[in-house]
Short mmCIF file of C-alpha atoms in Angstrom, two decimals:
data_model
loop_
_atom_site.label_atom_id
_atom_site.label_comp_id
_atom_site.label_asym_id
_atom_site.label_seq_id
_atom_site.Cartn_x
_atom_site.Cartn_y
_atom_site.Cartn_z
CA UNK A 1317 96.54 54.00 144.09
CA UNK A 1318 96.17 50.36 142.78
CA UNK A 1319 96.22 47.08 145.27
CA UNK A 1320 97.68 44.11 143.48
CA UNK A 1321 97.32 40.43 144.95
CA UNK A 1322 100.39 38.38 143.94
CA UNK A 1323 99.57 34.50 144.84
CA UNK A 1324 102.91 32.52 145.32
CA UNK A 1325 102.59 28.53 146.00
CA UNK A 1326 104.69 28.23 148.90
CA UNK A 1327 103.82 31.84 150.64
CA UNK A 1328 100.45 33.38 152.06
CA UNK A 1329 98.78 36.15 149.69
CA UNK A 1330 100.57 39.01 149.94
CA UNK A 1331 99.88 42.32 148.84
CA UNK A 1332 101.70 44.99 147.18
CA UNK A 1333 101.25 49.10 146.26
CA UNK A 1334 101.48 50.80 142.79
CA UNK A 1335 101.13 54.29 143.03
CA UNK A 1336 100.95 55.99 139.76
CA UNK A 1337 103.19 59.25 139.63
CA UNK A 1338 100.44 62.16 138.78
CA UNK A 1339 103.19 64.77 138.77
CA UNK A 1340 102.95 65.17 135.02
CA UNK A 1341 99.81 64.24 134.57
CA UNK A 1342 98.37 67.19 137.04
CA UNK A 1343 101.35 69.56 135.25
CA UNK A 1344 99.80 68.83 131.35
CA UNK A 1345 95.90 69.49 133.11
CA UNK A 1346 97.24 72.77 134.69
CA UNK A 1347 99.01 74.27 131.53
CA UNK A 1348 96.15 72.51 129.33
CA UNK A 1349 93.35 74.69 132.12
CA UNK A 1350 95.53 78.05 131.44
CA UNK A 1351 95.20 77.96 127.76
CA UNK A 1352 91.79 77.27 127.55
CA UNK A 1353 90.84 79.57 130.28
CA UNK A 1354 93.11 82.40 127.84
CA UNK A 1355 91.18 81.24 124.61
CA UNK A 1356 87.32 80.78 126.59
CA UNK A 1357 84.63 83.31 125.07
CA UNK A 1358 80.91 83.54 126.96
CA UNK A 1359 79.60 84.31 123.69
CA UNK A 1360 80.93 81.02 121.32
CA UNK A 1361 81.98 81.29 117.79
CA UNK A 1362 78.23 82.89 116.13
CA UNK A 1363 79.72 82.29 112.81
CA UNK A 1364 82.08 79.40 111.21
CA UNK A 1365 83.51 80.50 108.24
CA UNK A 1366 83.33 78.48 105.38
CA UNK A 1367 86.24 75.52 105.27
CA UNK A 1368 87.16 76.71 101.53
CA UNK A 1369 88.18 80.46 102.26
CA UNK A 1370 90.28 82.07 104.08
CA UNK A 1371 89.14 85.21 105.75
CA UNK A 1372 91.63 88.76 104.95
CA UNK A 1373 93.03 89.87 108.36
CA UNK A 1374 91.92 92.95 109.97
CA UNK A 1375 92.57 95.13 113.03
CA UNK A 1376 88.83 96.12 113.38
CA UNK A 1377 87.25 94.72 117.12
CA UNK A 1378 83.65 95.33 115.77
CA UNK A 1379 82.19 92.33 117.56
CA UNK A 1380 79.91 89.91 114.73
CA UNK A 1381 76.29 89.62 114.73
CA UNK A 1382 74.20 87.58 113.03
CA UNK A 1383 72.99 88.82 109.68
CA UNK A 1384 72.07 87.31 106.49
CA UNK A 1385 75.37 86.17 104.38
CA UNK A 1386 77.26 85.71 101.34
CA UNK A 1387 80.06 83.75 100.83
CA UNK A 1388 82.68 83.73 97.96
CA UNK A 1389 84.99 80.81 98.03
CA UNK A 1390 87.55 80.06 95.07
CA UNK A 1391 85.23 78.58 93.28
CA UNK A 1392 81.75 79.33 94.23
CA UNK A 1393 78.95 81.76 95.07
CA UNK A 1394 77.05 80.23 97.82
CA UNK A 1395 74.39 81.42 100.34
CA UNK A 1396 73.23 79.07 102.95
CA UNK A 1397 75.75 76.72 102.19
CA UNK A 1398 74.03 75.99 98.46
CA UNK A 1399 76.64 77.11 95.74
CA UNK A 1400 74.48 79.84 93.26
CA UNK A 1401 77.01 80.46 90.51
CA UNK A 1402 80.63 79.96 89.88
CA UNK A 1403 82.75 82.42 89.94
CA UNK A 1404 84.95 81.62 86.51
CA UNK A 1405 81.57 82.40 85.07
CA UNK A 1406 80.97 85.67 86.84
CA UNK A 1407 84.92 86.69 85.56
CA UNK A 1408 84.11 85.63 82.00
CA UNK A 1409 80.74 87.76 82.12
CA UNK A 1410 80.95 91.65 80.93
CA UNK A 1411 77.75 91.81 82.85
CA UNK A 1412 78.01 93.26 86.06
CA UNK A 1413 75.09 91.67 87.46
CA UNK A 1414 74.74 88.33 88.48
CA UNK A 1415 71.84 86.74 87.54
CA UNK A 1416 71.62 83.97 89.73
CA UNK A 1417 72.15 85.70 93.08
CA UNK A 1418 69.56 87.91 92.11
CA UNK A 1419 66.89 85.89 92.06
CA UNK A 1420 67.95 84.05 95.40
CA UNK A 1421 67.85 87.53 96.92
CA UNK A 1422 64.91 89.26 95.67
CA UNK A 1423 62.79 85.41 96.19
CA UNK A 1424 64.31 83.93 99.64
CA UNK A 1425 62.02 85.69 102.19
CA UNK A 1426 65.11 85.34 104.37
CA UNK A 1427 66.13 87.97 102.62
CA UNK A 1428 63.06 90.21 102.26
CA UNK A 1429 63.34 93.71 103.89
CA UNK A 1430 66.59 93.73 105.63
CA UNK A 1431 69.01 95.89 103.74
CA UNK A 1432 71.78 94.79 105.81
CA UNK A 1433 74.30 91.53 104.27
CA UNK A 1434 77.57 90.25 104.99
CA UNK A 1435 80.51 89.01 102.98
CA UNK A 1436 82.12 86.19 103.50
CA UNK A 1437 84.97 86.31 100.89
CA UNK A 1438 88.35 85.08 100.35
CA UNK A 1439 91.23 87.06 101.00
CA UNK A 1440 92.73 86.61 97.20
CA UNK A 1441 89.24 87.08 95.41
CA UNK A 1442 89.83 90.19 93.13
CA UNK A 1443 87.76 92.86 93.46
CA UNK A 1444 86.00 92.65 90.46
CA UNK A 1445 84.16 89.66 91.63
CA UNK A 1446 83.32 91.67 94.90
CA UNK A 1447 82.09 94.19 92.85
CA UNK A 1448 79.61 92.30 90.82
CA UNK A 1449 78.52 91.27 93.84
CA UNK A 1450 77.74 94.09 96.11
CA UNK A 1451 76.22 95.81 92.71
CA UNK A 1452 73.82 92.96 92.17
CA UNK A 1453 72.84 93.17 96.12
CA UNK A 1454 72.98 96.83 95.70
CA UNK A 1455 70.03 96.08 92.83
CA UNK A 1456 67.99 93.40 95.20
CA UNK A 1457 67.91 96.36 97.97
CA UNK A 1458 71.04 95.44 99.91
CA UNK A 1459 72.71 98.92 100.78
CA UNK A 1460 74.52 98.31 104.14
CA UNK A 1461 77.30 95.65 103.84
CA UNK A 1462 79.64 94.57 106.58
CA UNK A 1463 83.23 91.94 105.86
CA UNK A 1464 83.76 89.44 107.98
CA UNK A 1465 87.60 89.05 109.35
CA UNK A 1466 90.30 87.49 111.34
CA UNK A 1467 91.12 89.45 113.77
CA UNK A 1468 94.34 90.46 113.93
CA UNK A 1469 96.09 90.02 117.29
CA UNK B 1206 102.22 62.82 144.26
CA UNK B 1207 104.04 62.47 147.86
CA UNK B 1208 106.64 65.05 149.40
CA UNK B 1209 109.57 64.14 151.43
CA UNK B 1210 110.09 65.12 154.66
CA UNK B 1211 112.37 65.25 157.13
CA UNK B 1212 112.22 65.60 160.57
CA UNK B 1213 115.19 66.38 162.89
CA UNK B 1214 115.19 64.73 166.32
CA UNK B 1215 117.76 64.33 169.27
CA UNK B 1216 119.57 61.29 168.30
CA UNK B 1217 118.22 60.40 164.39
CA UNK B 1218 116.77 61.56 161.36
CA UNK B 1219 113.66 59.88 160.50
CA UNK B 1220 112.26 60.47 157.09
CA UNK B 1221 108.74 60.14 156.64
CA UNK B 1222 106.75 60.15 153.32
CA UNK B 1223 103.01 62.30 153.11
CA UNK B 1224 101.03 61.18 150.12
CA UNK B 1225 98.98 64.15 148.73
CA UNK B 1226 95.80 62.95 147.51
CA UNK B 1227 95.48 64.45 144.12
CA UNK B 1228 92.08 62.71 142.99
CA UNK B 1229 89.84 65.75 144.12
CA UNK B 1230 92.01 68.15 141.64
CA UNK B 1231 92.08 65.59 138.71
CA UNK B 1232 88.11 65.21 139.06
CA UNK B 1233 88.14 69.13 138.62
CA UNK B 1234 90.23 68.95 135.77
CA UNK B 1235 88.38 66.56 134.11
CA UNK B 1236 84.83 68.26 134.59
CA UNK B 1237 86.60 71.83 133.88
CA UNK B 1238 88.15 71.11 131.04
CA UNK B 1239 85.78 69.49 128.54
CA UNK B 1240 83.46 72.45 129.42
CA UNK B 1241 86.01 75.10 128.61
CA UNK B 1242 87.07 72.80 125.16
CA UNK B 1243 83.14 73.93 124.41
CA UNK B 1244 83.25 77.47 124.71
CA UNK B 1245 86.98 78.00 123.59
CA UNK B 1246 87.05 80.17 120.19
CA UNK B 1247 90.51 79.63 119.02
CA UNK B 1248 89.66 82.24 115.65
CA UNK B 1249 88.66 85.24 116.56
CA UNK B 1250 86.56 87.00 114.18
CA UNK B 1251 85.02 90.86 113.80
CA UNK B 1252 83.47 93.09 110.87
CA UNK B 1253 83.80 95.90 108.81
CA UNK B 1254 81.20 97.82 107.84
CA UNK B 1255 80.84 100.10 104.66
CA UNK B 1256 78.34 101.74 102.32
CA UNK B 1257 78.11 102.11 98.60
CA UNK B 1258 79.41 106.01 98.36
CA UNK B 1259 76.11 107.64 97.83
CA UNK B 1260 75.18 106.01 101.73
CA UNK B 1261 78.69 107.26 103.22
CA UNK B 1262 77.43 110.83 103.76
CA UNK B 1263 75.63 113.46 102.80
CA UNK B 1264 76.28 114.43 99.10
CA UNK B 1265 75.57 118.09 98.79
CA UNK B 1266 77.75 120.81 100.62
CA UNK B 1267 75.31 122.86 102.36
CA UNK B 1268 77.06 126.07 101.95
CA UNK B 1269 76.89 126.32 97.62
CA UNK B 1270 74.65 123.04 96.91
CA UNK B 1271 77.71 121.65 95.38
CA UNK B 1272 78.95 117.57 95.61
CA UNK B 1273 81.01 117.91 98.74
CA UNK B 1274 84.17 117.08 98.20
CA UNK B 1275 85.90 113.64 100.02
CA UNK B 1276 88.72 112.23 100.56
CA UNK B 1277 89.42 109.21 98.15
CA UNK B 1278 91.76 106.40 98.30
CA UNK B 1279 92.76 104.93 94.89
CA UNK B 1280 94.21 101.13 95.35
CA UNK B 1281 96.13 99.56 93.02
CA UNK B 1282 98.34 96.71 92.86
CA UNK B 1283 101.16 99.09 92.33
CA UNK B 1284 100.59 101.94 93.92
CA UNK B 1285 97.76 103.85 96.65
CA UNK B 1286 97.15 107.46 95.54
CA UNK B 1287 95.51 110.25 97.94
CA UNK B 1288 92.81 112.50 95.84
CA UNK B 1289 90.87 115.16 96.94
CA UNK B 1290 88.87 115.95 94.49
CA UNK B 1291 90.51 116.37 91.18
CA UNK B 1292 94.05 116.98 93.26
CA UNK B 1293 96.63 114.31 93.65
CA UNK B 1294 98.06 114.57 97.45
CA UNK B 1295 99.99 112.14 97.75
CA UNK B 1296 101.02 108.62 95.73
CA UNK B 1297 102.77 105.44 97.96
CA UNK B 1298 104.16 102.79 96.12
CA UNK B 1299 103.58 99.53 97.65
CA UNK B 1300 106.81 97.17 98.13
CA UNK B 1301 105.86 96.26 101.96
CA UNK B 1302 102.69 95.50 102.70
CA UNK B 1303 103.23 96.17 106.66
CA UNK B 1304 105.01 99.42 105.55
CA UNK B 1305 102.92 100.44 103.01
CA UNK B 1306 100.29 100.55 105.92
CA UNK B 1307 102.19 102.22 108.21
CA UNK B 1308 103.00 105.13 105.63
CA UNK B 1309 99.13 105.31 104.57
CA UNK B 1310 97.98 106.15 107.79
CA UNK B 1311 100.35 108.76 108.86
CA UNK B 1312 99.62 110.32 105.49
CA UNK B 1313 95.95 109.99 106.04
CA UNK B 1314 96.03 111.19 109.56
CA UNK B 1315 98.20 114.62 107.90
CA UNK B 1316 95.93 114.90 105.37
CA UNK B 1317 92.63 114.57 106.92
CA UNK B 1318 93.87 117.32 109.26
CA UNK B 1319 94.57 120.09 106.46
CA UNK B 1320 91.28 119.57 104.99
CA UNK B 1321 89.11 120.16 107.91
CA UNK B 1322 88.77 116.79 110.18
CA UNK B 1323 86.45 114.94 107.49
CA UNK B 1324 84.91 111.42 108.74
CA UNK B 1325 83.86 110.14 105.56
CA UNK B 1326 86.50 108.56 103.15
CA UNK B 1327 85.48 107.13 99.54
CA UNK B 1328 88.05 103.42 99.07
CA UNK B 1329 88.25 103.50 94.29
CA UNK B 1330 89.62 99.99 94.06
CA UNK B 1331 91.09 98.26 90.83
CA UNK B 1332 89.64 95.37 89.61
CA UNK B 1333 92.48 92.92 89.98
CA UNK B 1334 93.76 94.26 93.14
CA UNK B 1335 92.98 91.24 95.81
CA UNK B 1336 90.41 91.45 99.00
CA UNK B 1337 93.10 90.96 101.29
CA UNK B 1338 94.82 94.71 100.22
CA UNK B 1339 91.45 96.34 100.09
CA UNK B 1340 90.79 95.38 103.62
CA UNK B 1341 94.22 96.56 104.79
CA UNK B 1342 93.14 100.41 103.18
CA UNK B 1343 89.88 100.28 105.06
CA UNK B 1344 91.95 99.54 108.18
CA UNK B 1345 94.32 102.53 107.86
CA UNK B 1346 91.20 104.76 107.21
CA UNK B 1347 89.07 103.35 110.55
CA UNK B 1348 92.69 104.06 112.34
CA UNK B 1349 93.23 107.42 110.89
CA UNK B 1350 89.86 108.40 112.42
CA UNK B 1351 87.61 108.04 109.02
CA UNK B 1352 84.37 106.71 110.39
CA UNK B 1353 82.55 106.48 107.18
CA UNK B 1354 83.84 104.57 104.44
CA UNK B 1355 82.58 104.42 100.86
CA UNK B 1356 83.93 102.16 98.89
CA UNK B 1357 83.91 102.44 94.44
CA UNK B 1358 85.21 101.52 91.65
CA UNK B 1359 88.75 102.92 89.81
CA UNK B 1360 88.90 102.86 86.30
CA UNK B 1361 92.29 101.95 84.61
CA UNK B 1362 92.76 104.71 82.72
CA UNK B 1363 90.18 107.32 83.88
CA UNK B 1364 90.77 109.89 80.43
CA UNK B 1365 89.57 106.82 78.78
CA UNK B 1366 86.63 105.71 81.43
CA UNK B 1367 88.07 101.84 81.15
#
């Protein structure tokens, strides 16, 4: 509720009432509470994918946890957000290892004795560059490997 | 926010006006809902897990000492194939990807019931077929009740080993 003072020459002050309609105001708040209640997790988001991929869908409700990463954009290799080697590289190479990651994984102590990794890939990266991948971690000791996804409503 | 009402006397209707104060409510809305912007995950995400195949299970059957036999999925771009062992049991052309799904894991569920209830399922993917279709396989086998899944390599033209 606002008070307004409107001074006329002739007249005393006089006084006036605006009273702001909250109708829709309270309606927006209400629907805007309802969908954020719907969408409100105790846990938070423990991972944010990478801006350039998009994760595959899935139907698994395996809940994430935090483990050491890999992520294959389009374009890139990268582990802790550093690119390592690019993939047109990796398709060009008969080599099925991958030099590069290698040496981050066997050096980064970040890495050292956990077997367990995650991939972060694209959902149109072929498999072959998958492949390379998990045989080169398979090489640095990585035998358990988990895929992060959307889940799938 | 007021509400109209009207009250019926003797001789004359008088209509009088409440104001509802709405400023406790908006103050609750306003502390309520930055904190729930905060904690609001609008992408939900989950894993898969897998092993190399030599990790998905034991590898000798403990009856003759011989490889035991799994289940393998071959994925192509064309077409998912059913193996057991060196027998073909069944071949799905893919033309729907929603359908293709659905027809994989009844198949799967049939098939995992004729040869004995096995939990461990070996994925032989193509090299051009896209992460997107692998992870659709590994879904039909988690729903067909595989809990294990190994996950290889399939060669082009196997007589050949390319």
């Amino acid at each position: 509720m606002i008070t307004v003072s409107k001074r006329n020459p002739g007249n005393a002050e006089r006084s006036s009432t605006f009273k702001p309609q909250l109708t829709s105001l309270v309606d927006v708040m209400t629907i805007l509470l309802v969908f954020l209640i719907k969408s409100f997790s105790a846990e938070g988001n423990l991972i944010t994918p990478s801006g350039d991929l998009k994760l595959p869908d899935s139907q698994s409700q395996e809940c994430v946890r935090l483990i050491n990463s890999i992520k294959i954009t389009r374009g890139n290799i990268c582990t802790d957000d550093k690119v390592i080697a690019d993939i047109r590289n990796i398709e060009h190479s008969d080599s099925m290892m991958i030099p590069e990651l290698y040496s981050v994984l066997s050096t980064n102590k970040k890495y050292n004795g956990k077997t367990e990794l995650m991939i972060e890939s694209d959902r149109d990266t072929p498999f072959e560059i998958i492949k390379k991948v998990m045989y080169t971690c398979s090489q640095a000791g990585k035998t358990d490997f988990t895929i992060l996804v959307l889940r799938e409503e | 926010m007021s509400i109209r009402v009207t009250k019926q006397f003797s001789d004359n209707n008088v209509e009088e006006i409440i104001d509802v104060d709405v400023t406790p409510v908006m103050n609750m809305f306003i502390i309520l809902i930055p904190f729930l912007i905060s904690m609001a995950v609008f992408t939900q995400m989950s894993i898969l897990s897998f092993s190399v195949p030599p990790d998905a299970g034991s590898g000798l059957d403990q009856s003759n000492g011989k490889p035991k036999l799994k289940m393998t999925i071959v994925v192509t771009n064309e077409y998912l194939a059913i193996t057991h062992g060196e027998k073909m049991l069944d071949s799905i052309p893919i033309f729907d990807n929603n359908l293709t799904k659905n027809i994989l894991l009844e198949k799967l569920k049939t098939r995992r019931n004729e040869i004995g209830e096995q939990n461990e399922v070996v994925i032989a993917v193509r090299d051009v077929v896209k992460f997107q279709n692998m992870v659709r396989v590994m879904d039909s086998c988690r729903s067909a009740g595989f809990q294990k899944i190994g996950l290889s390599s399939a060669t082009a033209d196997a007589s050949r080993g390319v």
